[in-house]
């Protein structure tokens, strides 16, 4: 099973600034990686798939990069609604697995 | 509008069984696999399995292989998750989610079903 490691566990950033979240996989997943956002009391929402493609309706301030074992989610000009928990997920190898999440909080 | 609507919260005793439903609407139900994901504070998000509603082709995560059964009724656009011999550790939020066509990303999610197992 591929192990997903997200860092940091918690990230404190001020509104309007940039947030950079990392996801590392225990073996290469090529570009078969997604990012999800989850707010309290809600289901996760797909943000990025294929490591770098924004899902439908996702603002351009969200971007994904990376391939192989190292991936990054960048959120520029943070808005109040962006403070949430973010998960990465690989779909290269069954069983598909999620990272443990990064909580993005207001500084 | 694409929607996945799950059945309501459940409270069960250890050893009991449970079946959760997930009904899709607003899209061609036969074009998409449906996944089930468990969320707990301790283990986070976990893939349980995935089912193709047309022929009930199913894949289970090894961690859940002997614990759950997925099924589908294409005629009513509904898939089911059955949990048997419930334990306290099965207390969790359970989500169904639609798999995108061509790749296993989950683009639409149900609202979640909270299952509490307690004596």
CSV table of C-alpha atoms in Angstrom, one decimal:
chain,number,residue,atom,x,y,z
A,1,UNK,CA,0.0,0.0,0.0
A,2,UNK,CA,1.3,3.4,-0.9
A,3,UNK,CA,1.8,5.7,2.1
A,4,UNK,CA,0.9,9.3,1.7
A,5,UNK,CA,2.7,11.9,3.9
A,6,UNK,CA,1.4,15.4,4.0
A,7,UNK,CA,3.3,18.3,5.5
A,8,UNK,CA,2.9,20.3,7.6
A,9,UNK,CA,0.1,18.9,9.7
A,10,UNK,CA,-1.1,22.5,10.4
A,11,UNK,CA,-0.2,25.6,8.4
A,12,UNK,CA,-1.0,29.1,9.7
A,13,UNK,CA,-1.2,31.7,7.1
A,14,UNK,CA,-2.8,35.2,6.9
A,15,UNK,CA,-5.6,36.0,4.5
A,16,UNK,CA,-4.2,37.4,1.2
A,17,UNK,CA,-0.9,35.5,1.5
A,18,UNK,CA,0.2,32.3,-0.2
A,19,UNK,CA,0.0,28.8,1.2
A,20,UNK,CA,2.1,25.9,0.1
A,21,UNK,CA,1.1,22.3,1.1
A,22,UNK,CA,3.2,19.2,0.4
A,23,UNK,CA,2.3,15.6,-0.3
A,24,UNK,CA,4.9,12.9,-0.6
A,25,UNK,CA,4.2,9.3,-1.7
A,26,UNK,CA,6.1,6.2,-0.6
A,27,UNK,CA,6.6,5.2,-4.2
A,28,UNK,CA,6.0,6.9,-7.6
A,29,UNK,CA,2.4,7.5,-8.5
A,30,UNK,CA,3.3,9.3,-11.8
A,31,UNK,CA,0.8,12.2,-12.0
A,32,UNK,CA,-2.1,10.1,-10.6
A,33,UNK,CA,-2.7,12.4,-7.7
A,34,UNK,CA,-5.6,14.5,-6.5
A,35,UNK,CA,-6.2,17.2,-3.9
A,36,UNK,CA,-9.4,17.6,-1.9
A,37,UNK,CA,-10.6,20.3,0.4
A,38,UNK,CA,-12.8,19.6,3.4
A,39,UNK,CA,-14.6,22.1,5.6
A,40,UNK,CA,-16.2,21.2,8.9
A,41,UNK,CA,-19.4,19.3,8.6
A,42,UNK,CA,-19.0,18.9,4.8
A,43,UNK,CA,-17.8,16.1,2.5
A,44,UNK,CA,-14.5,16.5,0.7
A,45,UNK,CA,-14.5,18.5,-2.5
A,46,UNK,CA,-12.2,17.7,-5.5
A,47,UNK,CA,-9.9,20.6,-6.2
A,48,UNK,CA,-7.1,19.2,-8.4
A,49,UNK,CA,-6.7,16.0,-10.3
A,50,UNK,CA,-3.9,14.6,-12.5
A,51,UNK,CA,-1.6,16.5,-10.1
A,52,UNK,CA,-2.2,19.8,-11.8
A,53,UNK,CA,-5.6,20.1,-13.4
A,54,UNK,CA,-8.2,22.1,-11.6
A,55,UNK,CA,-11.6,20.5,-11.2
A,56,UNK,CA,-14.7,22.2,-12.6
A,57,UNK,CA,-15.4,25.5,-10.8
A,58,UNK,CA,-12.2,25.7,-8.8
A,59,UNK,CA,-10.7,29.2,-8.7
A,60,UNK,CA,-7.4,29.8,-10.5
A,61,UNK,CA,-5.7,30.7,-7.1
A,62,UNK,CA,-5.5,26.9,-6.5
A,63,UNK,CA,-2.7,25.2,-8.4
A,64,UNK,CA,-1.1,21.8,-8.2
A,65,UNK,CA,2.3,20.6,-9.3
A,66,UNK,CA,4.7,17.7,-9.1
A,67,UNK,CA,5.0,14.1,-10.3
A,68,UNK,CA,6.5,10.9,-9.1
A,69,UNK,CA,6.7,11.1,-5.3
A,70,UNK,CA,6.6,14.9,-4.6
A,71,UNK,CA,3.6,17.1,-5.0
A,72,UNK,CA,2.6,20.6,-4.0
A,73,UNK,CA,-0.7,22.4,-3.7
A,74,UNK,CA,-0.4,26.2,-3.8
A,75,UNK,CA,-3.1,28.6,-2.9
A,76,UNK,CA,-2.4,32.2,-3.7
A,77,UNK,CA,-4.1,35.2,-2.2
A,78,UNK,CA,-5.9,33.2,0.5
A,79,UNK,CA,-9.5,33.9,1.0
A,80,UNK,CA,-11.5,33.3,4.2
A,81,UNK,CA,-13.3,30.4,2.6
A,82,UNK,CA,-10.0,28.6,1.9
A,83,UNK,CA,-9.3,27.8,5.5
A,84,UNK,CA,-10.0,24.1,5.7
A,85,UNK,CA,-8.3,20.7,5.7
A,86,UNK,CA,-6.6,19.6,2.5
A,87,UNK,CA,-6.0,16.0,1.5
A,88,UNK,CA,-4.0,14.4,-1.2
A,89,UNK,CA,-5.0,11.0,-2.7
A,90,UNK,CA,-3.2,8.7,-5.1
A,91,UNK,CA,-5.0,6.6,-7.7
A,92,UNK,CA,-2.0,4.9,-9.3
A,93,UNK,CA,-2.0,1.8,-7.2
A,94,UNK,CA,-4.8,-0.1,-5.5
A,95,UNK,CA,-5.7,0.3,-2.8
A,96,UNK,CA,-6.0,4.0,-3.4
A,97,UNK,CA,-4.9,6.0,-0.4
A,98,UNK,CA,-5.3,9.4,1.2
A,99,UNK,CA,-2.8,11.5,3.1
A,100,UNK,CA,-3.6,12.4,6.7
A,101,UNK,CA,-4.4,16.0,5.8
A,102,UNK,CA,-3.1,19.5,6.3
A,103,UNK,CA,-5.2,21.9,8.3
A,104,UNK,CA,-4.9,25.4,6.9
A,105,UNK,CA,-5.7,27.9,9.6
A,106,UNK,CA,-5.9,31.6,9.9
A,107,UNK,CA,-2.9,33.3,11.3
B,1,UNK,CA,-27.4,18.9,-10.9
B,2,UNK,CA,-25.4,15.9,-9.9
B,3,UNK,CA,-26.4,14.6,-6.5
B,4,UNK,CA,-25.5,11.6,-4.3
B,5,UNK,CA,-27.9,11.3,-1.4
B,6,UNK,CA,-27.1,8.9,1.4
B,7,UNK,CA,-29.4,7.4,4.0
B,8,UNK,CA,-29.5,8.8,7.5
B,9,UNK,CA,-27.5,8.4,10.6
B,10,UNK,CA,-27.5,5.1,12.4
B,11,UNK,CA,-26.9,4.0,15.9
B,12,UNK,CA,-26.1,0.3,16.3
B,13,UNK,CA,-24.9,-2.1,18.9
B,14,UNK,CA,-21.7,-4.2,18.6
B,15,UNK,CA,-22.3,-7.3,16.6
B,16,UNK,CA,-25.2,-5.9,14.6
B,17,UNK,CA,-25.3,-5.3,10.8
B,18,UNK,CA,-26.0,-2.2,8.8
B,19,UNK,CA,-26.8,-1.2,5.2
B,20,UNK,CA,-26.3,2.3,4.0
B,21,UNK,CA,-27.7,3.5,0.7
B,22,UNK,CA,-26.5,6.1,-1.8
B,23,UNK,CA,-28.8,7.3,-4.5
B,24,UNK,CA,-27.5,9.1,-7.6
B,25,UNK,CA,-29.3,11.6,-9.7
B,26,UNK,CA,-28.6,14.3,-12.3
B,27,UNK,CA,-26.2,12.2,-14.4
B,28,UNK,CA,-26.0,8.9,-16.2
B,29,UNK,CA,-25.7,6.5,-13.3
B,30,UNK,CA,-24.4,3.7,-15.5
B,31,UNK,CA,-21.4,5.7,-16.6
B,32,UNK,CA,-19.7,6.0,-13.2
B,33,UNK,CA,-18.3,3.8,-10.6
B,34,UNK,CA,-19.2,4.6,-7.0
B,35,UNK,CA,-16.7,4.5,-4.2
B,36,UNK,CA,-17.1,4.3,-0.5
B,37,UNK,CA,-14.8,6.2,1.9
B,38,UNK,CA,-14.6,6.0,5.6
B,39,UNK,CA,-13.5,8.9,7.8
B,40,UNK,CA,-12.5,8.7,11.4
B,41,UNK,CA,-10.6,11.1,13.6
B,42,UNK,CA,-7.9,8.6,14.1
B,43,UNK,CA,-7.3,7.2,10.6
B,44,UNK,CA,-8.6,10.0,8.5
B,45,UNK,CA,-10.0,9.2,5.0
B,46,UNK,CA,-9.8,5.5,3.9
B,47,UNK,CA,-10.9,3.9,0.7
B,48,UNK,CA,-13.2,1.0,1.4
B,49,UNK,CA,-14.1,-0.2,-2.1
B,50,UNK,CA,-15.6,0.7,-5.4
B,51,UNK,CA,-18.5,-0.7,-7.4
B,52,UNK,CA,-19.7,-0.4,-11.0
B,53,UNK,CA,-23.5,-0.2,-10.7
B,54,UNK,CA,-24.2,-1.8,-14.1
B,55,UNK,CA,-22.7,-5.3,-13.4
B,56,UNK,CA,-21.8,-4.9,-9.7
B,57,UNK,CA,-18.1,-5.4,-10.5
B,58,UNK,CA,-16.5,-4.6,-7.2
B,59,UNK,CA,-13.0,-4.0,-5.8
B,60,UNK,CA,-12.4,-4.0,-2.1
B,61,UNK,CA,-9.5,-2.4,-0.2
B,62,UNK,CA,-7.6,-5.3,1.6
B,63,UNK,CA,-8.3,-3.5,4.9
B,64,UNK,CA,-12.0,-3.8,4.3
B,65,UNK,CA,-12.2,-7.0,2.2
B,66,UNK,CA,-13.8,-9.1,5.0
B,67,UNK,CA,-15.7,-6.4,6.7
B,68,UNK,CA,-18.0,-4.9,4.0
B,69,UNK,CA,-20.1,-5.8,1.1
B,70,UNK,CA,-21.0,-3.4,-1.8
B,71,UNK,CA,-24.0,-3.9,-3.9
B,72,UNK,CA,-26.1,-2.0,-6.4
B,73,UNK,CA,-29.6,-1.7,-7.8
B,74,UNK,CA,-29.2,0.0,-11.2
B,75,UNK,CA,-32.9,0.2,-11.7
B,76,UNK,CA,-33.2,2.8,-8.9
B,77,UNK,CA,-29.8,4.4,-9.3
B,78,UNK,CA,-28.7,3.2,-5.8
B,79,UNK,CA,-25.6,1.6,-4.4
B,80,UNK,CA,-25.3,0.1,-0.9
B,81,UNK,CA,-22.6,-0.5,1.7
B,82,UNK,CA,-23.2,-3.3,4.1
B,83,UNK,CA,-21.2,-3.6,7.3
B,84,UNK,CA,-21.5,-6.8,9.4
B,85,UNK,CA,-20.5,-7.7,12.9
B,86,UNK,CA,-20.1,-4.0,13.9
B,87,UNK,CA,-17.5,-3.0,16.4
B,88,UNK,CA,-17.0,0.2,18.2
B,89,UNK,CA,-14.1,0.9,15.9
B,90,UNK,CA,-16.6,1.1,13.0
B,91,UNK,CA,-17.9,4.3,14.4
B,92,UNK,CA,-17.3,6.7,11.6
B,93,UNK,CA,-18.6,8.9,8.9
B,94,UNK,CA,-19.2,7.0,5.7
B,95,UNK,CA,-19.2,8.7,2.3
B,96,UNK,CA,-20.1,7.5,-1.1
B,97,UNK,CA,-18.6,9.4,-4.0
B,98,UNK,CA,-18.7,9.3,-7.8
B,99,UNK,CA,-15.6,8.2,-9.7
B,100,UNK,CA,-14.7,10.4,-12.7
B,101,UNK,CA,-14.8,8.7,-16.1
B,102,UNK,CA,-11.3,7.4,-17.0
B,103,UNK,CA,-9.5,8.0,-13.7
B,104,UNK,CA,-10.2,7.3,-10.1
B,105,UNK,CA,-10.8,10.7,-8.8
B,106,UNK,CA,-13.9,11.4,-6.8
B,107,UNK,CA,-15.7,14.4,-8.2
B,108,UNK,CA,-19.1,14.3,-6.4
B,109,UNK,CA,-19.7,13.1,-2.9
B,110,UNK,CA,-22.7,12.2,-0.8
B,111,UNK,CA,-23.4,14.1,2.4
B,112,UNK,CA,-22.1,11.3,4.5
B,113,UNK,CA,-23.8,8.9,6.9
B,114,UNK,CA,-22.7,8.9,10.5
B,115,UNK,CA,-22.6,5.5,12.1
B,116,UNK,CA,-22.3,5.1,15.8
B,117,UNK,CA,-21.6,1.7,17.3
B,118,UNK,CA,-22.1,1.6,21.0
B,119,UNK,CA,-23.4,-0.8,23.6
